[in-house]
Amino acid sequence: MSAVVWTAAGSLLAWLWLLLCQGFFWRTDVRLPSRTEQEEWPSVCVVVPARDEAAVLPAALPSLLAQDYPGRAEIFLVDDGSADGTGDLARELARRHGGLPLTVGSPGEPPAGWTGKLWAVRHGIGLARARDPEYLLLTDADIAHAPDSLRELVAAARSGGFDVVSQMARLRVESVWERLVVPAFVYFFAQLYPFRRIAGTGRTAAAAGGCVLLRADSAERARIPDAIRHAVIDDVALARAVKRGGGRVWLGLAERVDSVRPYPRLHDLWRMVSRSAYAQLRHNVLLLAGTVAGLALVYLVPPVAVLSGLAAGRAPAALLGGLAWLVMAGTYVPMLRYYRQPLWLAPLLPFTAFLYLLMTVDSAVQHYRGRGAAWKGRTYARPDAMPDEG
């Protein structure tokens, strides 16, 4: 048997293992867990870090102001050094729409050792603590919530005894590149962090930063966000910190929580992925090499085996590659249905995976060029160059 046949067989075995043994990651039925109406509704503070978000705020902030929540709730929007009038626009939207009380704060420039939006989150949590809330809702400025979103999140957390309830907001899929890349982004995330395993007692932990309901006392025990101030992938780091402290974490797909941020060009999506891809690999060259090899075996070998097998008249290679490609496409179909996209995109997953492979390599290249992580035009030192502040 040729090397192509053996490699195609290895790819098929990998896909059979992913299909059956990786927490059924490909299923999209993990939605908010069972919940019951509460007799008493706890107080909640909503923390919204915002940096240069004037373009998306009018489509997102009114949905928070309009939350139909029976208990006490208040919004703290942290204007993190915006140059586009984000803070003033937020105040104007609150005056125009009414609803939940809104406070706009400003944290000033972050000290060394803080990455991404975590310094803004810290300031927002500090403001919220004066209200002594039972829960904190950490949500991004581009996230639009259905009117009962907060109510449903709190009911799910209390009914299930969860310290963290997080929903992966449905991202926008309107441009050609969004349709090609965005569903795959969520698919790959679920493959790394199977949602069914997150709610269990094992080590798997993750959250989606756009919508995280967090018990305030759990945040204090886990020293959030101070304990994760270096994290580039702050949502996953938050969930891990809570779970290490004995907390229970739940993550699933959203039904009525949507991101309004557009990614019309491939360049926009490329930046979104490459910003944190190498951090996901802990800035480890060996993990990078293994990831590239794994992506090639799992996603690229099947179409190559089919095409080369057909061209060379090697039926076993074409058959094994075709079966692997079929399983791959079949596991992608539920995500395409969730995003209401045409199913003919499923066989194109190898091409999208190749783009993600290039984005991951580019993330590593940017890291070793010393450019560090970036968030909203602010660049941070590489993690290995950051001082330890205790």
PDB file of C-alpha atoms in Angstrom, residues 180-371:
ATOM      1  CA  LEU A 180     -17.117  30.784   4.748  1.00  0.00           C
ATOM      2  CA  VAL A 181     -15.146  31.419   7.935  1.00  0.00           C
ATOM      3  CA  VAL A 182     -17.486  32.226  10.852  1.00  0.00           C
ATOM      4  CA  PRO A 183     -19.389  28.914  11.214  1.00  0.00           C
ATOM      5  CA  ALA A 184     -16.058  27.104  10.977  1.00  0.00           C
ATOM      6  CA  PHE A 185     -14.659  29.323  13.744  1.00  0.00           C
ATOM      7  CA  VAL A 186     -17.381  28.132  16.142  1.00  0.00           C
ATOM      8  CA  TYR A 187     -17.037  24.550  14.870  1.00  0.00           C
ATOM      9  CA  PHE A 188     -13.290  24.523  15.581  1.00  0.00           C
ATOM     10  CA  PHE A 189     -13.845  26.099  19.006  1.00  0.00           C
ATOM     11  CA  ALA A 190     -16.336  23.376  19.916  1.00  0.00           C
ATOM     12  CA  GLN A 191     -13.882  20.765  18.694  1.00  0.00           C
ATOM     13  CA  LEU A 192     -11.256  22.107  21.107  1.00  0.00           C
ATOM     14  CA  TYR A 193     -13.733  22.619  23.968  1.00  0.00           C
ATOM     15  CA  PRO A 194     -16.661  20.203  23.598  1.00  0.00           C
ATOM     16  CA  PHE A 195     -19.594  21.904  25.285  1.00  0.00           C
ATOM     17  CA  ARG A 196     -20.874  18.697  26.889  1.00  0.00           C
ATOM     18  CA  ARG A 197     -17.580  18.223  28.722  1.00  0.00           C
ATOM     19  CA  ILE A 198     -17.445  21.774  30.059  1.00  0.00           C
ATOM     20  CA  ALA A 199     -20.499  21.258  32.266  1.00  0.00           C
ATOM     21  CA  GLY A 200     -18.974  18.094  33.733  1.00  0.00           C
ATOM     22  CA  THR A 201     -16.487  17.650  36.562  1.00  0.00           C
ATOM     23  CA  GLY A 202     -13.484  17.156  34.281  1.00  0.00           C
ATOM     24  CA  ARG A 203     -10.783  19.682  33.465  1.00  0.00           C
ATOM     25  CA  THR A 204     -12.364  21.027  30.263  1.00  0.00           C
ATOM     26  CA  ALA A 205     -13.356  24.644  30.864  1.00  0.00           C
ATOM     27  CA  ALA A 206     -14.220  27.488  28.520  1.00  0.00           C
ATOM     28  CA  ALA A 207     -16.509  30.460  28.154  1.00  0.00           C
ATOM     29  CA  ALA A 208     -17.462  32.856  25.368  1.00  0.00           C
ATOM     30  CA  GLY A 209     -16.418  36.382  26.304  1.00  0.00           C
ATOM     31  CA  GLY A 210     -19.348  38.101  24.651  1.00  0.00           C
ATOM     32  CA  CYS A 211     -21.844  36.748  27.188  1.00  0.00           C
ATOM     33  CA  VAL A 212     -20.658  35.497  30.585  1.00  0.00           C
ATOM     34  CA  LEU A 213     -22.872  35.467  33.676  1.00  0.00           C
ATOM     35  CA  LEU A 214     -20.629  35.046  36.711  1.00  0.00           C
ATOM     36  CA  ARG A 215     -21.418  34.714  40.389  1.00  0.00           C
ATOM     37  CA  ALA A 216     -19.787  37.667  42.155  1.00  0.00           C
ATOM     38  CA  ASP A 217     -18.501  35.592  45.068  1.00  0.00           C
ATOM     39  CA  SER A 218     -16.980  33.068  42.638  1.00  0.00           C
ATOM     40  CA  ALA A 219     -15.210  35.915  40.858  1.00  0.00           C
ATOM     41  CA  GLU A 220     -13.811  37.092  44.174  1.00  0.00           C
ATOM     42  CA  ARG A 221     -12.639  33.602  45.170  1.00  0.00           C
ATOM     43  CA  ALA A 222     -10.949  33.113  41.793  1.00  0.00           C
ATOM     44  CA  ARG A 223      -9.438  36.639  41.936  1.00  0.00           C
ATOM     45  CA  ILE A 224     -10.984  37.588  38.606  1.00  0.00           C
ATOM     46  CA  PRO A 225      -9.763  39.420  36.674  1.00  0.00           C
ATOM     47  CA  ASP A 226      -6.459  39.983  38.513  1.00  0.00           C
ATOM     48  CA  ALA A 227      -5.486  36.311  38.410  1.00  0.00           C
ATOM     49  CA  ILE A 228      -5.867  36.205  34.617  1.00  0.00           C
ATOM     50  CA  ARG A 229      -4.563  39.687  33.794  1.00  0.00           C
ATOM     51  CA  HIS A 230      -1.919  38.259  31.390  1.00  0.00           C
ATOM     52  CA  ALA A 231      -4.431  36.174  29.439  1.00  0.00           C
ATOM     53  CA  VAL A 232      -4.973  36.948  25.772  1.00  0.00           C
ATOM     54  CA  ILE A 233      -7.851  34.437  25.573  1.00  0.00           C
ATOM     55  CA  ASP A 234      -9.502  35.888  28.652  1.00  0.00           C
ATOM     56  CA  ASP A 235     -12.833  34.036  28.445  1.00  0.00           C
ATOM     57  CA  VAL A 236     -11.227  30.591  28.540  1.00  0.00           C
ATOM     58  CA  ALA A 237      -8.855  31.714  31.294  1.00  0.00           C
ATOM     59  CA  LEU A 238     -11.818  32.985  33.337  1.00  0.00           C
ATOM     60  CA  ALA A 239     -13.651  29.664  33.086  1.00  0.00           C
ATOM     61  CA  ARG A 240     -10.526  27.726  34.032  1.00  0.00           C
ATOM     62  CA  ALA A 241      -9.915  29.915  37.070  1.00  0.00           C
ATOM     63  CA  VAL A 242     -13.488  29.416  38.297  1.00  0.00           C
ATOM     64  CA  LYS A 243     -13.382  25.661  37.706  1.00  0.00           C
ATOM     65  CA  ARG A 244     -10.024  25.313  39.475  1.00  0.00           C
ATOM     66  CA  GLY A 245     -11.644  26.960  42.475  1.00  0.00           C
ATOM     67  CA  GLY A 246     -14.378  24.319  42.551  1.00  0.00           C
ATOM     68  CA  GLY A 247     -16.974  26.293  40.585  1.00  0.00           C
ATOM     69  CA  ARG A 248     -19.340  24.853  38.015  1.00  0.00           C
ATOM     70  CA  VAL A 249     -19.200  26.151  34.445  1.00  0.00           C
ATOM     71  CA  TRP A 250     -21.662  25.884  31.570  1.00  0.00           C
ATOM     72  CA  LEU A 251     -21.186  26.972  27.946  1.00  0.00           C
ATOM     73  CA  GLY A 252     -23.510  26.556  24.999  1.00  0.00           C
ATOM     74  CA  LEU A 253     -24.738  28.129  21.798  1.00  0.00           C
ATOM     75  CA  ALA A 254     -26.978  31.168  21.959  1.00  0.00           C
ATOM     76  CA  GLU A 255     -30.414  31.391  20.443  1.00  0.00           C
ATOM     77  CA  ARG A 256     -31.171  35.091  20.990  1.00  0.00           C
ATOM     78  CA  VAL A 257     -27.795  36.643  21.754  1.00  0.00           C
ATOM     79  CA  ASP A 258     -26.138  38.028  18.612  1.00  0.00           C
ATOM     80  CA  SER A 259     -22.955  39.834  17.683  1.00  0.00           C
ATOM     81  CA  VAL A 260     -23.572  42.869  15.494  1.00  0.00           C
ATOM     82  CA  ARG A 261     -19.917  43.386  14.608  1.00  0.00           C
ATOM     83  CA  PRO A 262     -19.264  43.035  10.864  1.00  0.00           C
ATOM     84  CA  TYR A 263     -16.266  41.201   9.417  1.00  0.00           C
ATOM     85  CA  PRO A 264     -16.788  42.010   5.733  1.00  0.00           C
ATOM     86  CA  ARG A 265     -13.235  41.261   4.536  1.00  0.00           C
ATOM     87  CA  LEU A 266     -10.956  38.263   4.941  1.00  0.00           C
ATOM     88  CA  HIS A 267      -8.441  40.648   6.528  1.00  0.00           C
ATOM     89  CA  ASP A 268     -10.879  41.422   9.356  1.00  0.00           C
ATOM     90  CA  LEU A 269     -11.469  37.752  10.118  1.00  0.00           C
ATOM     91  CA  TRP A 270      -7.772  37.003   9.771  1.00  0.00           C
ATOM     92  CA  ARG A 271      -6.956  39.547  12.483  1.00  0.00           C
ATOM     93  CA  MET A 272      -9.667  38.152  14.747  1.00  0.00           C
ATOM     94  CA  VAL A 273      -8.200  34.638  14.598  1.00  0.00           C
ATOM     95  CA  SER A 274      -4.477  35.400  14.435  1.00  0.00           C
ATOM     96  CA  ARG A 275      -4.689  37.731  17.439  1.00  0.00           C
ATOM     97  CA  SER A 276      -4.982  34.773  19.814  1.00  0.00           C
ATOM     98  CA  ALA A 277      -4.263  31.584  17.829  1.00  0.00           C
ATOM     99  CA  TYR A 278      -0.651  31.180  18.993  1.00  0.00           C
ATOM    100  CA  ALA A 279      -1.610  32.094  22.555  1.00  0.00           C
ATOM    101  CA  GLN A 280      -4.014  29.137  22.416  1.00  0.00           C
ATOM    102  CA  LEU A 281      -0.927  27.002  21.768  1.00  0.00           C
ATOM    103  CA  ARG A 282       0.819  28.567  24.796  1.00  0.00           C
ATOM    104  CA  HIS A 283       3.435  30.085  22.470  1.00  0.00           C
ATOM    105  CA  ASN A 284       5.005  26.643  22.090  1.00  0.00           C
ATOM    106  CA  VAL A 285       6.786  25.799  18.844  1.00  0.00           C
ATOM    107  CA  LEU A 286       6.266  22.060  19.290  1.00  0.00           C
ATOM    108  CA  LEU A 287       2.532  22.557  19.806  1.00  0.00           C
ATOM    109  CA  LEU A 288       2.487  24.757  16.708  1.00  0.00           C
ATOM    110  CA  ALA A 289       4.195  22.067  14.641  1.00  0.00           C
ATOM    111  CA  GLY A 290       1.823  19.424  15.984  1.00  0.00           C
ATOM    112  CA  THR A 291      -1.196  21.610  15.233  1.00  0.00           C
ATOM    113  CA  VAL A 292      -0.080  22.245  11.661  1.00  0.00           C
ATOM    114  CA  ALA A 293       0.543  18.521  11.140  1.00  0.00           C
ATOM    115  CA  GLY A 294      -2.794  17.647  12.740  1.00  0.00           C
ATOM    116  CA  LEU A 295      -4.753  20.138  10.646  1.00  0.00           C
ATOM    117  CA  ALA A 296      -3.061  18.809   7.518  1.00  0.00           C
ATOM    118  CA  LEU A 297      -3.823  15.171   8.370  1.00  0.00           C
ATOM    119  CA  VAL A 298      -7.413  15.738   9.440  1.00  0.00           C
ATOM    120  CA  TYR A 299      -8.597  18.405   7.006  1.00  0.00           C
ATOM    121  CA  LEU A 300      -6.253  18.524   4.015  1.00  0.00           C
ATOM    122  CA  VAL A 301      -5.402  14.864   3.424  1.00  0.00           C
ATOM    123  CA  PRO A 302      -8.968  13.750   2.507  1.00  0.00           C
ATOM    124  CA  PRO A 303      -9.391  16.004  -0.570  1.00  0.00           C
ATOM    125  CA  VAL A 304      -5.763  15.465  -1.595  1.00  0.00           C
ATOM    126  CA  ALA A 305      -6.217  11.682  -1.357  1.00  0.00           C
ATOM    127  CA  VAL A 306      -9.417  11.840  -3.414  1.00  0.00           C
ATOM    128  CA  LEU A 307      -7.917  13.998  -6.159  1.00  0.00           C
ATOM    129  CA  SER A 308      -4.576  12.172  -6.320  1.00  0.00           C
ATOM    130  CA  GLY A 309      -6.279   8.780  -6.130  1.00  0.00           C
ATOM    131  CA  LEU A 310      -8.595   9.618  -9.009  1.00  0.00           C
ATOM    132  CA  ALA A 311      -5.758  11.095 -11.068  1.00  0.00           C
ATOM    133  CA  ALA A 312      -3.457   8.106 -10.528  1.00  0.00           C
ATOM    134  CA  GLY A 313      -6.154   5.438 -10.672  1.00  0.00           C
ATOM    135  CA  ARG A 314      -5.625   4.432  -7.017  1.00  0.00           C
ATOM    136  CA  ALA A 315      -9.082   3.470  -5.881  1.00  0.00           C
ATOM    137  CA  PRO A 316      -8.163   2.710  -2.214  1.00  0.00           C
ATOM    138  CA  ALA A 317      -6.720   6.204  -1.693  1.00  0.00           C
ATOM    139  CA  ALA A 318      -9.730   7.858  -3.326  1.00  0.00           C
ATOM    140  CA  LEU A 319     -12.169   5.704  -1.334  1.00  0.00           C
ATOM    141  CA  LEU A 320     -10.524   6.267   2.067  1.00  0.00           C
ATOM    142  CA  GLY A 321     -10.086   9.975   1.404  1.00  0.00           C
ATOM    143  CA  GLY A 322     -13.677  10.255   0.223  1.00  0.00           C
ATOM    144  CA  LEU A 323     -15.014   8.556   3.358  1.00  0.00           C
ATOM    145  CA  ALA A 324     -12.960  10.853   5.595  1.00  0.00           C
ATOM    146  CA  TRP A 325     -14.171  13.890   3.631  1.00  0.00           C
ATOM    147  CA  LEU A 326     -17.762  12.654   3.934  1.00  0.00           C
ATOM    148  CA  VAL A 327     -17.513  12.289   7.732  1.00  0.00           C
ATOM    149  CA  MET A 328     -15.896  15.716   7.957  1.00  0.00           C
ATOM    150  CA  ALA A 329     -18.641  17.368   5.913  1.00  0.00           C
ATOM    151  CA  GLY A 330     -21.329  15.499   7.844  1.00  0.00           C
ATOM    152  CA  THR A 331     -20.073  16.784  11.197  1.00  0.00           C
ATOM    153  CA  TYR A 332     -20.082  20.337   9.807  1.00  0.00           C
ATOM    154  CA  VAL A 333     -23.692  20.253   8.626  1.00  0.00           C
ATOM    155  CA  PRO A 334     -25.278  20.924  12.059  1.00  0.00           C
ATOM    156  CA  MET A 335     -23.208  24.106  12.470  1.00  0.00           C
ATOM    157  CA  LEU A 336     -24.184  25.314   9.006  1.00  0.00           C
ATOM    158  CA  ARG A 337     -27.824  24.697   9.885  1.00  0.00           C
ATOM    159  CA  TYR A 338     -27.416  26.604  13.142  1.00  0.00           C
ATOM    160  CA  TYR A 339     -26.071  29.546  11.140  1.00  0.00           C
ATOM    161  CA  ARG A 340     -28.760  29.076   8.483  1.00  0.00           C
ATOM    162  CA  GLN A 341     -26.195  28.627   5.733  1.00  0.00           C
ATOM    163  CA  PRO A 342     -26.429  26.479   2.574  1.00  0.00           C
ATOM    164  CA  LEU A 343     -25.229  22.915   3.085  1.00  0.00           C
ATOM    165  CA  TRP A 344     -23.063  22.997  -0.038  1.00  0.00           C
ATOM    166  CA  LEU A 345     -20.535  24.884   2.084  1.00  0.00           C
ATOM    167  CA  ALA A 346     -19.826  21.680   4.046  1.00  0.00           C
ATOM    168  CA  PRO A 347     -17.424  20.134   1.474  1.00  0.00           C
ATOM    169  CA  LEU A 348     -15.471  23.423   1.446  1.00  0.00           C
ATOM    170  CA  LEU A 349     -14.373  22.936   5.068  1.00  0.00           C
ATOM    171  CA  PRO A 350     -10.850  21.766   4.013  1.00  0.00           C
ATOM    172  CA  PHE A 351     -10.286  25.117   2.293  1.00  0.00           C
ATOM    173  CA  THR A 352     -11.425  27.018   5.393  1.00  0.00           C
ATOM    174  CA  ALA A 353      -9.221  24.817   7.580  1.00  0.00           C
ATOM    175  CA  PHE A 354      -6.271  25.690   5.352  1.00  0.00           C
ATOM    176  CA  LEU A 355      -6.996  29.374   5.952  1.00  0.00           C
ATOM    177  CA  TYR A 356      -7.031  28.731   9.702  1.00  0.00           C
ATOM    178  CA  LEU A 357      -3.715  26.892   9.401  1.00  0.00           C
ATOM    179  CA  LEU A 358      -2.203  29.959   7.732  1.00  0.00           C
ATOM    180  CA  MET A 359      -3.747  32.265  10.350  1.00  0.00           C
ATOM    181  CA  THR A 360      -2.201  30.168  13.138  1.00  0.00           C
ATOM    182  CA  VAL A 361       1.235  30.268  11.534  1.00  0.00           C
ATOM    183  CA  ASP A 362       0.876  34.024  11.022  1.00  0.00           C
ATOM    184  CA  SER A 363      -0.043  34.405  14.698  1.00  0.00           C
ATOM    185  CA  ALA A 364       3.242  32.717  15.632  1.00  0.00           C
ATOM    186  CA  VAL A 365       5.195  34.887  13.187  1.00  0.00           C
ATOM    187  CA  GLN A 366       3.707  38.049  14.705  1.00  0.00           C
ATOM    188  CA  HIS A 367       4.567  36.799  18.177  1.00  0.00           C
ATOM    189  CA  TYR A 368       8.238  36.230  17.353  1.00  0.00           C
ATOM    190  CA  ARG A 369       8.441  39.579  15.626  1.00  0.00           C
ATOM    191  CA  GLY A 370       7.745  41.033  19.056  1.00  0.00           C
ATOM    192  CA  ARG A 371       4.426  42.601  18.169  1.00  0.00           C
TER     193      ARG A 371
END
